[in-house]
Amino acid sequence: MPVKLTELIDIPHLQMLMNRFYVLTAIPVGILDPDGEILVATGWQEICTQFHRVHPVTAERCRQSDAYIKDHLNIDGFVDYKCRNGLWDLAVPIIIAGEHVATLFLGQFFYDDEVIDEEFFRHQALEFDFEVDGYLAALRRVPIFSREKVRKIMDFYIPFVKFVVSTGLANVQRTEAEDALRETEEKFATAFQTAPIPMAISTLDEGRYLEVNEEFELQHGCPRDEAVGKTAEELNLWYDIRERQEIIAQLTRGETVRNREVTLRDKDGRTLYGLYSGAIIDLHGEKHLLALRSDITARKQTEEALRASEQRYREIFNNTSECIFLLDVTRDGRFKFAGFNPAEEKAVGIANADVCGRFIEDVIPEEIAEGPLVHFRRCLEVGATISYDEELKLPAGRRYFQTTLIPMRNAAGHIDRIIGVGLDITERTQTEMALRESEELFSRIFRATPSILAISTIAEGRFLEVNDAFEEILGYGRQEAIGRTSQELGIWESSATRNRLIGTLREQGKVRGLELRLRTKSGRILVALFSAEVIEVNGEQRMLSLVNDITEQKQSAAELALAKEAAEAANRAKSEFLANMSHEIRTPMNSIMGMAQLLDFTELSTEQQQYLDSIQISSDNLLALISDILDLSKIESGNVELERTEFSLRGVIDDLLKTQRCLADAKGLNIRTEIPADVPDNLTGDPLRLKQILLNLVGNAIKFTAKGSIGVAVSMTEQQKDMAQFSFRVTDTGIGIKSEVVDKIFAPFSQADASTTRIFGGTGLGLAICTRLADLMGGSLDVESSEGVGSTFRVGLPFAVNDLQVERKGFKEKRSLSTWDDNPLRILLVEDNKANQDVFMIILSRDGHTLETAENGREAISKWQQNHFDLILMDIQMPVMDGIEATRIIRVHEMETDGHVPIIALTAHAMREDRQNFLNQGFDGYVSKPMKIVALKEEIRRCLKG
Ligand code: ADP
C-alpha cells in the first residue's frame, strides 16, 4: 500500500501553520500529492488557479511542468523550473520511508533578475481567451524573488520538509508497528485457531478455559462455547486432574513441560492419549497457561494393538501344542537357533536357553542335524514355505514330525529368518505303523483261517479278496475268484438264497449261522454255515462272509439223530416192558403173597413154617425188586412229580425208624438219632421221597452192619429267607466200602462186590434211586466210608421252613391182624383173576364179611344195580370193561340217586402218584397189589369212615 501523507500528517494543522507563515511572509506554498492533488496551499496564485489550470492547454503545460519537476527532484535540495506558461515553480520532494509521498511547491514566481515579458502573457491571454486585464493584474501580483531570497526561503522550507518527513516517518513507523502487531496477532489467532493440534489457553490456578481452538473442539467433542468459562475439572477432560496440577507446578517452578505423555478423554469418555506441552504466557498482564497437545491416540491404539497382538502371538507361541522354532539365517547362509517354544522344548527334549543364539551344528550332533539342514537349505533356495515329514532321533527318543518352514524376508528382501512349525505326529505315525502291522497280521490271519473267508461287494457279490480256505474248499484259485461274482462262479446252489441273505444283511447289517448249500468248482454240493457282516473297506460298504463247511458234521448229526431216536425208542420200549412186566408179575404175586399170609394163620409144623418164611422173604424181595425197577425206570423217564406238602421233620424220622427198629433190634444194633433242637421241624417239601431215601440208607446201614450202632443225624447247614439246606447223615459201623468202588455203588444194579447179593441180598438199585431222587429234589448224595470201619451216607436236601409246628403226621401204629370189630360188610369184589378172587374171599370172610364177585366192570355195574353193597373192591385192568370205566358209570348213576358206595381200587400199578390219580377218578381208596392184609383192612376202615 502506497504511503499517503494525509494518513501520516495532520494536514489541517499543517495548513494552519502554513497559513500563518504565509501571512507573515507572503510566500505562496503548496503541498501536492504525486497525483497532483493539492493537500495544502497558501497564497496560491490566481494566475495559476484561475487561468493556467483552467484552460486545457495551459493546464496540460502545468502538468508537464509538474512531471518534469517530479522527474528531476533533488532529494536533498530543490529543483526550479520555468513552466511553458511562463512562471517559475520550485519544488522540494517529501520522501517518507523511501517513498515519494508529496511535493512541496513554491509556486509561480519570477526571479528578480529576469525581465517579465508582458507581451508573452498578453499573447497567451489572447490565445487562450483569458480575460486580459484580469490575467495581467494577476500576473502583476506574482511575487518576484531574488535568487538570494529564494535560497533563504528554501533554507527554511527544506528543513521544514525534513521535519514534516520526520514527523511523517514517525507516524509511518508507528503505524507499521501497529500493523505488524495486528498482523502478528491475527497470525497468531489464525495459527491458534487452525492449528492441527488441540490448543487451549486457561487460567493457571483452576484451569478455566479462556480460549480453545477448533481441533480442541473436535477432539474433545466440546464446542468452544461450552468449553470457554469452564474449568478442566468441570469439563472432566483429565483422567486424573492431579496430572494438570503437576504440570502447573512444574511450569511455575520454571521447568519446561514438553511432550509429556498424558491421558485425557473426550466428552463421551473416550480415551485420548497425547503429548502435552505447556507454557505460561502473559495476557493483559495476567499469567495464563497455553497448552497444546499432539494427539497420539491412534499411535497408542496401534501400540496397544501391536502389544496385544504380540502378546497373542506370544501366547500362541508359548501355549500351542505345535512345536515352533525360529531360525536366524546368517549372511553366509548358516542357521542359528533363535528360539524354541515350550512345545518344541518338550517334544525335542532340549531347552530354549540351551539353543538360543547357537548354530545348529553346535547344538545337535551332525548326523542328526544333517536331515533338518537339508530342508532349511531347500527352504532358503526356493524362498517359499515348504512342508515335509521327518523322523528325528532326539534325546527324548525317536519322534516323528510334520514340519512346515516359513521363510521371512527383511526390508531388503533377503530371507533372514525361518519360522519352523512342527506337528508332533509320533503317536499318529506309530499308530499308523501299528495299524500297518496289525493289518498285515490280520491279513495273514485272514489268509490262514481254516474257514472260508471272502470280502465282496454287497450288491453283486463280486469278490475283492478270498482266503486260502476259499481256494482249498471251493476249488477256485484266488486270481480266478477275485473280480468275478459268486453268481458267475456258480457258487450258490440257489440264487434265491443269496437274494434272501442279502436282504437280511441290508436290514440287519449281519447274517449269522445260516445253513445253506454251496457248489464247489468241481460241482460238489457243500452244506455250509454261512455268516456275513457288513464292513467298511476304504470307505465302501462291503460284505465279509465266513463259511464253515459242515457237510460232514451234518451227516454225522443225521446219523446221530437216527441213533438217538432209536435209543429213545428202545428206552421207551424198555419202560413199557418194565411197567408191563411189573404189572404182570404183581398180579400172580398177589395171590402167592396173599396165600402165604393166610397160610401163616394156620397151624404149621416147624419145617412148614421154615418153608413158608422162605417163601415170604423171597416174595418180599421179589416185590421190592419189582418196585425198585419200576421206580428207577419212572425216574429215568422223567415221569416223577414231587409233592409239595407241609410235614414234620421229626415225624418223618420217627416213622421210618419205627419200621426199621425191629430189624435193628433183631441184629442187636442200636439206632441213635441226633436232631438238635434248633433244627426247624415244620417244613414243606416231599416227605414221602425224603422217607424213601432215608429208609434206603438206614436199611442198607442195618443190612451191612453186624455189630455196633446206626446213627441218624439231621442238621440245618444253611438258611436263606424261608428256604433251608438240611444235611441228613446215616452212619453205621458196618463193613464199609472199598475206596476204589465207592463211585460205582451209585450206579444201577451195581454193588461193592460180587458176593454182596449172595450174602446180603439186594439188587444194587437203592442208591441209584436215592441219588436220582436227591437230584430231583435239588440236593445231593455222597458217602464217606472206610472198609471194615463203617460208612456215613450224607444227603443234602433243601426244604422250605414254616413257622408253624405241624401236627405230626405219620404212619400210625400198625394194627394187629385182629378181627373186624364192627358190623360185617356186604362187599362186591370185582376181579378177573380167579386166584386173587380166592385170596380176597378168604381174607375178608375171615372177618365175617359177605363177598359177591364180578369178573369185569360191566358185571359189577349190573350187580351193583341189583343189590346193595357196603363197599366195592374194584380191580383196574379187566377184560370187557375196566375198573375205571365201571366206577365212572356207577358215579354217574349215583348222581341221580344221591347215594355213594365206597369203591377201593385194587391195582398192580404200584407207583405212589397212581393213588391220587385213582382218587381223582371217583375211587375212595387204593390198595396196591400184591396187597398186605393189614393195609387192605386199614384202607377199608378209612373209606367207610370218610
Ligand atoms: P443193594 O443194597 O440193593 O445192593 P444199593 O444201591 O442200596 O443196592 O447199594 C449198592 C451197594 O452199595 C451195596 O450192594 C453195597 O455193596 C454198598 N453199600 C450200600 N450201603 C452200604 C453200607 N451202609 N455199608 C457198606 N456197603 C454199602
PDB file of C-alpha atoms and ligand atoms in Angstrom, residues 696 700-701 703-704 732 735-737 745 750-752 756 761-768 791 793, ligand 1:
ATOM      1  CA  ASN A 696     -32.979-146.942  51.857  1.00  0.00           C
ATOM      2  CA  ASN A 700     -28.527-150.506  53.965  1.00  0.00           C
ATOM      3  CA  ALA A 701     -26.847-149.481  57.208  1.00  0.00           C
ATOM      4  CA  LYS A 703     -28.111-154.651  56.325  1.00  0.00           C
ATOM      5  CA  PHE A 704     -24.359-154.081  56.110  1.00  0.00           C
ATOM      6  CA  ASP A 732     -23.013-147.227  60.553  1.00  0.00           C
ATOM      7  CA  ILE A 735     -18.375-153.482  56.622  1.00  0.00           C
ATOM      8  CA  GLY A 736     -17.591-150.212  54.866  1.00  0.00           C
ATOM      9  CA  ILE A 737     -16.843-149.816  51.201  1.00  0.00           C
ATOM     10  CA  ILE A 745     -22.235-148.178  44.102  1.00  0.00           C
ATOM     11  CA  SER A 750     -24.031-152.274  40.937  1.00  0.00           C
ATOM     12  CA  GLN A 751     -22.785-153.413  44.261  1.00  0.00           C
ATOM     13  CA  ALA A 752     -19.483-153.190  46.042  1.00  0.00           C
ATOM     14  CA  THR A 756     -22.929-158.837  48.198  1.00  0.00           C
ATOM     15  CA  GLY A 761     -29.311-159.788  49.141  1.00  0.00           C
ATOM     16  CA  GLY A 762     -30.345-156.593  47.382  1.00  0.00           C
ATOM     17  CA  THR A 763     -30.489-155.502  43.815  1.00  0.00           C
ATOM     18  CA  GLY A 764     -27.990-152.646  43.584  1.00  0.00           C
ATOM     19  CA  LEU A 765     -30.836-150.256  42.688  1.00  0.00           C
ATOM     20  CA  GLY A 766     -31.420-148.481  46.023  1.00  0.00           C
ATOM     21  CA  LEU A 767     -28.589-145.966  45.918  1.00  0.00           C
ATOM     22  CA  ALA A 768     -29.189-145.300  42.221  1.00  0.00           C
ATOM     23  CA  SER A 791     -19.822-145.732  56.343  1.00  0.00           C
ATOM     24  CA  PHE A 793     -24.033-141.587  53.806  1.00  0.00           C
TER      25      PHE A 793
HETATM   26  P1  ADP B   1     -28.326-153.026  47.322  1.00  0.00           P
HETATM   27  O1  ADP B   1     -28.213-152.633  48.746  1.00  0.00           O
HETATM   28  O2  ADP B   1     -29.661-153.465  46.979  1.00  0.00           O
HETATM   29  O3  ADP B   1     -27.235-153.889  46.883  1.00  0.00           O
HETATM   30  P2  ADP B   1     -27.762-150.331  46.917  1.00  0.00           P
HETATM   31  O4  ADP B   1     -27.785-149.491  45.702  1.00  0.00           O
HETATM   32  O5  ADP B   1     -28.593-149.840  48.054  1.00  0.00           O
HETATM   33  O6  ADP B   1     -28.145-151.736  46.499  1.00  0.00           O
HETATM   34  O7  ADP B   1     -26.306-150.469  47.373  1.00  0.00           O
HETATM   35  C1  ADP B   1     -25.344-150.725  46.460  1.00  0.00           C
HETATM   36  C2  ADP B   1     -24.142-151.313  47.111  1.00  0.00           C
HETATM   37  O8  ADP B   1     -23.516-150.382  47.909  1.00  0.00           O
HETATM   38  C3  ADP B   1     -24.447-152.403  48.076  1.00  0.00           C
HETATM   39  O9  ADP B   1     -24.638-153.645  47.392  1.00  0.00           O
HETATM   40  C4  ADP B   1     -23.222-152.426  48.927  1.00  0.00           C
HETATM   41  O10 ADP B   1     -22.196-153.094  48.281  1.00  0.00           O
HETATM   42  C5  ADP B   1     -22.907-150.985  49.037  1.00  0.00           C
HETATM   43  N1  ADP B   1     -23.471-150.395  50.243  1.00  0.00           N
HETATM   44  C6  ADP B   1     -24.578-149.655  50.351  1.00  0.00           C
HETATM   45  N2  ADP B   1     -24.755-149.216  51.604  1.00  0.00           N
HETATM   46  C7  ADP B   1     -23.731-149.677  52.325  1.00  0.00           C
HETATM   47  C8  ADP B   1     -23.337-149.597  53.714  1.00  0.00           C
HETATM   48  N3  ADP B   1     -24.083-148.909  54.628  1.00  0.00           N
HETATM   49  N4  ADP B   1     -22.204-150.246  54.106  1.00  0.00           N
HETATM   50  C9  ADP B   1     -21.482-150.948  53.204  1.00  0.00           C
HETATM   51  N5  ADP B   1     -21.809-151.049  51.895  1.00  0.00           N
HETATM   52  C10 ADP B   1     -22.904-150.453  51.466  1.00  0.00           C
END
